[in-house]
Coordinates of C-alpha atoms in Angstrom, one line a residue:
M1 CA -9.3 0.1 -8.0
K2 CA -10.5 2.8 -5.7
Q3 CA -10.3 0.7 -2.6
T4 CA -6.7 -0.2 -3.6
E5 CA -5.9 3.5 -4.0
V6 CA -7.4 4.1 -0.5
L7 CA -5.1 1.3 1.0
L8 CA -2.0 2.8 -0.6
Q9 CA -2.9 6.4 0.2
P10 CA -5.6 6.9 3.0
N11 CA -5.4 10.7 2.8
P12 CA -8.3 11.8 0.3
N13 CA -6.7 15.2 -0.2
A14 CA -3.4 13.6 -1.2
R15 CA -5.3 11.3 -3.8
I16 CA -7.1 14.3 -5.2
E17 CA -3.8 16.2 -5.5
E18 CA -2.2 13.2 -7.3
F19 CA -5.2 13.0 -9.6
V20 CA -4.9 16.6 -10.6
Y21 CA -1.2 16.3 -11.3
E22 CA -1.8 13.2 -13.3
K23 CA -4.4 15.0 -15.4
L24 CA -2.0 17.9 -16.0
D25 CA 0.7 15.4 -16.9
R26 CA 3.0 16.7 -14.3
K27 CA 4.9 15.0 -11.5
A28 CA 3.5 15.4 -8.1
P29 CA 5.8 16.8 -5.5
S30 CA 7.4 14.5 -3.1
R31 CA 5.4 14.3 0.2
I32 CA 6.7 13.0 3.6
N33 CA 4.5 10.1 4.8
N34 CA 3.3 9.3 8.3
P35 CA 6.2 6.8 9.3
E36 CA 8.9 9.3 8.1
L37 CA 7.2 12.1 9.9
L38 CA 7.0 10.0 13.2
G39 CA 10.6 9.0 12.7
Q40 CA 11.8 12.7 12.3
Y41 CA 9.9 13.6 15.4
M42 CA 11.4 10.7 17.3
I43 CA 14.9 11.7 16.2
D44 CA 14.4 15.3 17.2
A45 CA 13.1 14.3 20.6
G46 CA 16.1 11.9 21.1
T47 CA 18.5 14.7 20.2
E48 CA 16.9 17.0 22.8
F49 CA 17.1 14.3 25.4
G50 CA 20.7 13.7 24.4
P51 CA 22.1 10.9 22.3
G52 CA 24.3 10.1 25.3
T53 CA 21.4 9.1 27.4
A54 CA 19.7 5.7 27.2
Y55 CA 16.3 7.1 26.4
G56 CA 17.5 9.6 23.9
N57 CA 19.6 7.1 22.0
A58 CA 16.5 4.7 22.0
L59 CA 14.4 7.4 20.6
I60 CA 16.9 8.0 17.8
K61 CA 17.1 4.3 17.0
C62 CA 13.3 4.1 16.8
G63 CA 13.1 7.2 14.6
E64 CA 15.6 5.9 12.2
T65 CA 13.7 2.6 12.0
Q66 CA 10.4 4.5 11.3
K67 CA 12.1 6.5 8.6
R68 CA 13.3 3.2 7.0
I69 CA 9.7 1.9 7.2
G70 CA 8.5 5.1 5.5
T71 CA 10.9 4.6 2.7
A72 CA 9.7 1.1 2.2
D73 CA 6.1 2.4 2.2
R74 CA 7.0 4.9 -0.5
E75 CA 8.6 2.1 -2.6
L76 CA 5.4 0.0 -2.2
I77 CA 3.2 2.8 -3.3
Q78 CA 5.4 3.5 -6.3
T79 CA 5.7 -0.2 -7.3
S80 CA 2.0 -0.8 -6.9
A81 CA 1.0 2.3 -8.9
L82 CA 3.3 1.3 -11.7
N83 CA 2.7 -2.5 -11.9
F84 CA -0.9 -2.8 -10.8
L85 CA -3.0 0.5 -10.6
T86 CA -1.8 2.0 -13.9
P87 CA -2.6 -1.1 -16.1
L88 CA -5.9 -1.5 -14.4
R89 CA -6.8 2.2 -14.8
N90 CA -5.8 2.1 -18.5
F91 CA -8.1 -1.0 -19.1
I92 CA -11.0 0.6 -17.2
E93 CA -10.7 3.9 -19.0
G94 CA -10.0 2.4 -22.4
D95 CA -11.0 -1.2 -23.4
Y96 CA -13.6 -1.5 -20.7
K97 CA -15.4 1.6 -21.7
T98 CA -15.5 0.4 -25.3
I99 CA -16.8 -3.0 -24.3
A100 CA -19.4 -1.5 -22.0
K101 CA -20.5 0.9 -24.8
E102 CA -20.8 -1.9 -27.4
R103 CA -22.7 -4.1 -24.9
K104 CA -25.2 -1.4 -24.3
L105 CA -25.6 -0.9 -28.0
L106 CA -26.2 -4.6 -28.4
Q107 CA -28.8 -4.4 -25.7
N108 CA -30.6 -1.6 -27.7
K109 CA -30.4 -3.6 -30.9
R110 CA -32.0 -6.5 -29.2
L111 CA -34.9 -4.3 -28.0
D112 CA -35.3 -3.0 -31.5
L113 CA -35.4 -6.5 -32.9
D114 CA -38.0 -7.6 -30.3
A115 CA -40.1 -4.5 -31.2
A116 CA -39.8 -5.4 -34.9
K117 CA -40.9 -9.0 -34.3
T118 CA -43.9 -7.8 -32.3
R119 CA -44.9 -5.4 -35.1
L120 CA -44.7 -8.2 -37.7
K121 CA -46.7 -10.6 -35.5
K122 CA -49.5 -8.0 -35.2
A123 CA -49.4 -7.4 -38.9
K124 CA -49.7 -11.0 -39.7
A125 CA -52.5 -11.5 -37.2
A126 CA -54.4 -8.6 -38.7
E127 CA -54.0 -9.8 -42.2
T128 CA -55.1 -13.3 -41.2
K129 CA -58.2 -11.9 -39.6
A130 CA -59.0 -9.8 -42.7
S131 CA -58.6 -12.9 -44.9
Q132 CA -61.1 -14.7 -42.7
L133 CA -63.6 -11.9 -43.1
N134 CA -63.1 -11.9 -46.8
S135 CA -64.1 -15.6 -47.0
A136 CA -67.4 -14.6 -45.3
R137 CA -68.5 -12.8 -48.6
L138 CA -70.0 -9.7 -47.1
E139 CA -72.8 -8.2 -49.2
G140 CA -72.8 -4.8 -50.7
D141 CA -70.4 -3.3 -53.3
N142 CA -69.3 -0.4 -51.0
N143 CA -68.4 -2.8 -48.2
M144 CA -66.4 -5.0 -50.5
V145 CA -64.5 -2.0 -51.9
N146 CA -63.7 -0.7 -48.5
F147 CA -62.7 -4.2 -47.3
S148 CA -60.4 -4.7 -50.3
Y149 CA -58.7 -1.4 -49.7
M150 CA -58.2 -2.3 -46.0
L151 CA -56.8 -5.7 -47.0
N152 CA -54.3 -4.2 -49.3
F153 CA -53.2 -1.7 -46.7
L154 CA -52.7 -4.5 -44.2
H155 CA -50.7 -6.5 -46.7
V156 CA -48.4 -3.6 -47.4
K157 CA -47.9 -3.0 -43.7
W158 CA -47.1 -6.6 -43.3
L159 CA -44.5 -6.5 -46.0
K160 CA -43.0 -3.3 -44.5
S161 CA -42.9 -4.9 -41.0
E162 CA -41.1 -7.9 -42.5
Q163 CA -38.5 -5.8 -44.3
E164 CA -38.0 -3.8 -41.0
L165 CA -37.4 -7.1 -39.2
R166 CA -34.8 -8.3 -41.7
I167 CA -32.9 -5.0 -41.3
T168 CA -33.1 -5.0 -37.5
Q169 CA -32.0 -8.7 -37.4
S170 CA -29.0 -7.8 -39.6
E171 CA -28.0 -4.9 -37.4
F172 CA -28.4 -7.0 -34.3
D173 CA -26.2 -9.8 -35.8
R174 CA -23.5 -7.3 -36.8
Q175 CA -23.4 -5.8 -33.3
A176 CA -23.4 -9.2 -31.6
E177 CA -20.3 -10.2 -33.6
I178 CA -18.6 -6.9 -32.7
T179 CA -19.3 -7.5 -29.0
R180 CA -18.3 -11.2 -29.3
L181 CA -14.9 -10.2 -30.7
L182 CA -14.4 -7.7 -28.0
L183 CA -15.3 -10.2 -25.3
E184 CA -12.9 -12.8 -26.8
G185 CA -10.0 -10.3 -26.2
I186 CA -10.9 -10.3 -22.4
S187 CA -9.1 -13.6 -21.8
S188 CA -5.7 -12.1 -22.7
T189 CA -6.5 -9.1 -20.7
H190 CA -7.3 -11.3 -17.7
A191 CA -3.9 -13.0 -18.1
H192 CA -2.2 -9.6 -18.1
H193 CA -4.0 -8.4 -15.1
L194 CA -3.3 -11.7 -13.3
R195 CA 0.5 -11.0 -13.7
C196 CA -0.2 -7.4 -12.4
L197 CA -1.9 -8.8 -9.5
N198 CA 1.0 -11.2 -8.7
D199 CA 3.4 -8.2 -8.9
F200 CA 1.2 -6.3 -6.4
V201 CA 1.2 -9.2 -4.0
E202 CA 5.0 -9.6 -4.3
A203 CA 5.4 -5.9 -3.7
Q204 CA 3.4 -6.2 -0.5
M205 CA 5.3 -9.3 0.5
T206 CA 8.6 -7.3 0.1
Y207 CA 7.2 -4.4 2.1
Y208 CA 6.0 -6.5 5.1
A209 CA 9.3 -8.6 5.1
Q210 CA 11.3 -5.3 5.1
C211 CA 9.2 -3.9 7.9
Y212 CA 9.5 -7.2 9.9
Q213 CA 13.2 -7.2 9.5
Y214 CA 13.5 -3.4 10.5
M215 CA 11.5 -4.1 13.6
L216 CA 13.5 -7.2 14.4
D217 CA 16.7 -5.3 14.2
L218 CA 15.2 -2.5 16.3
Q219 CA 14.1 -5.0 19.0
K220 CA 17.6 -6.5 19.1
Q221 CA 19.1 -3.0 19.5
L222 CA 16.7 -2.1 22.3
G223 CA 16.8 -5.5 23.9
S224 CA 19.7 -4.6 26.2
F225 CA 18.2 -1.3 27.3
P226 CA 15.8 -2.5 30.1
S227 CA 18.2 -5.3 31.4
S228 CA 21.2 -3.0 31.6
Y229 CA 19.2 -0.3 33.3
C230 CA 17.9 -2.7 35.9
N231 CA 21.3 -4.2 36.5
N232 CA 22.8 -0.7 37.1
N233 CA 20.0 0.3 39.4
Q234 CA 19.0 -2.9 41.2
T235 CA 19.6 -2.9 44.9
S236 CA 18.4 -6.4 45.7
V237 CA 21.3 -8.3 44.1
A238 CA 23.6 -10.1 46.4
P239 CA 26.9 -8.1 47.2
V240 CA 30.2 -9.5 46.3
P241 CA 31.9 -11.5 49.0
S242 CA 34.0 -9.6 51.4
A243 CA 37.3 -10.7 50.0
S244 CA 36.4 -8.9 46.7
S245 CA 34.8 -5.9 48.5
N246 CA 38.1 -5.1 50.1
V247 CA 39.5 -4.6 46.6
I248 CA 36.7 -2.8 44.7
G249 CA 34.5 -1.4 47.5
S250 CA 31.4 -2.6 49.2
S251 CA 29.0 -0.9 46.7
T252 CA 29.9 -3.2 43.8
L253 CA 27.2 -5.5 42.5
T254 CA 27.4 -8.8 40.7
S255 CA 25.6 -9.8 37.5
T256 CA 24.4 -13.3 36.5
S257 CA 27.2 -13.6 34.1
G258 CA 29.8 -13.4 36.8
L259 CA 31.0 -10.0 35.8
V260 CA 31.0 -7.1 38.2
I261 CA 28.5 -4.3 37.2
A262 CA 29.4 -0.8 38.2
S263 CA 27.1 0.9 40.6
P264 CA 27.0 4.7 40.9
T265 CA 29.6 4.6 43.7
N266 CA 32.0 2.6 41.5
L267 CA 31.7 5.2 38.7
N268 CA 32.4 8.0 41.2
D269 CA 35.4 6.1 42.5
L270 CA 36.7 5.6 39.0
K271 CA 36.4 9.4 38.4
E272 CA 38.2 10.3 41.6
C273 CA 41.1 7.9 40.9
S274 CA 43.6 8.3 38.1
G275 CA 43.6 4.7 37.0
S276 CA 41.9 3.1 34.1
R277 CA 39.4 0.2 34.0
K278 CA 38.0 -2.3 31.4
A279 CA 34.3 -1.9 30.5
R280 CA 32.0 -3.9 28.3
V281 CA 29.8 -2.0 26.0
L282 CA 26.1 -2.7 26.5
Y283 CA 24.7 -1.6 23.1
D284 CA 25.7 0.4 20.0
Y285 CA 26.4 4.0 20.2
D286 CA 27.1 6.4 17.2
A287 CA 29.4 9.3 18.0
A288 CA 27.7 12.6 17.6
N289 CA 31.0 14.4 16.8
S290 CA 34.7 13.9 16.5
S291 CA 35.2 14.2 20.3
E292 CA 33.2 11.1 21.0
L293 CA 33.9 7.4 20.4
S294 CA 31.5 5.2 18.6
L295 CA 30.8 1.9 20.3
L296 CA 29.7 -1.6 19.3
A297 CA 27.6 -3.8 21.6
D298 CA 29.6 -6.4 23.7
E299 CA 33.0 -5.0 22.8
V300 CA 35.5 -4.4 25.7
I301 CA 37.3 -1.0 25.9
T302 CA 39.4 0.8 28.4
V303 CA 37.9 3.8 30.2
F304 CA 39.3 6.3 32.5
S305 CA 38.2 9.7 33.9
V306 CA 39.5 13.1 32.9
V307 CA 39.4 16.1 35.2
G308 CA 36.7 18.5 34.4
M309 CA 34.7 16.1 32.3
D310 CA 30.9 16.0 32.6
S311 CA 29.7 13.5 35.3
D312 CA 27.8 11.4 32.7
W313 CA 30.9 10.8 30.5
L314 CA 34.1 8.9 30.6
M315 CA 37.1 8.8 28.3
G316 CA 37.2 5.6 26.3
E317 CA 40.0 4.0 24.4
R318 CA 40.1 1.4 21.8
G319 CA 43.5 0.8 20.3
N320 CA 44.6 4.1 18.8
Q321 CA 41.0 5.5 19.0
K322 CA 40.0 7.6 21.9
G323 CA 37.0 9.7 22.7
R324 CA 34.2 10.4 25.1
V325 CA 31.7 7.7 25.9
P326 CA 28.5 7.8 27.9
I327 CA 28.5 6.0 31.3
T328 CA 25.1 4.6 30.8
Y329 CA 26.3 2.5 27.8
L330 CA 29.0 0.8 29.8
E331 CA 29.4 -2.2 32.2
L332 CA 32.6 -1.9 34.3
L333 CA 34.4 -5.2 34.6
N334 CA 36.3 -6.4 37.7

């Protein structure tokens, strides 16, 4: 049980605090766990870098996933404490203590019974030896009187030892029956704790499945970050044929999908001209305020430049929705 508590709560100070609150019959205050703390730090760092930047947005995504893992970890601890630790603790502090006490008492009764048997055996042996001496017919009245007195004393002691043995045997039998009845109830207790153990395993399965799904979703969200960054900054890709370069400029690069990826020169040209272009969204983006436009990966939107806007942003348009979008999230189409 202690090792399970260590697994669920590695911090010994936190375990002591929970123990004190439990003894006081009060609810322990909610405490932020390590994944939630890491997630909050990541979100804060991503906000400082700027949600419009690729790295800042990636940090925010990782932070949100870490916080979800922290929530799943909290649910695992609560479920395990309710369905596994609490029944086990109640058994150890209740029925198990009673069984251990009765078994110890039975052991003491057995020792008393063994001692009584030993005393009776010695008394019988002494009386047998005295009877043998009596048959030898010792001479002298005084010796016979003293011997008769000793023989009577040994006989009384033997009777007393025999009575003590009967009492001790009776007490041992009664204690053995009590212990037997308690141990017979262990089978039903084992069945109950087997169900509790199954609940604990299922809680762990749910926790690890949730964590795996969270990380899988995060991996999908971050999967386009490295490739898009390389495509936007790669200089070794073959240039577009001259027929196309006369239209869009010699600095345009081609991607493996046949789409034309915007290089920094294309973005600057777009800002300088008053026209609009189609652009594919590389990955999801959540708008930080009402002036920005939320984006979904792989959707195509219309983008154009606005005079005086920051160089890292363009104005995006999707149907009736319009707002600022970060350039690093876009792939300009030819």
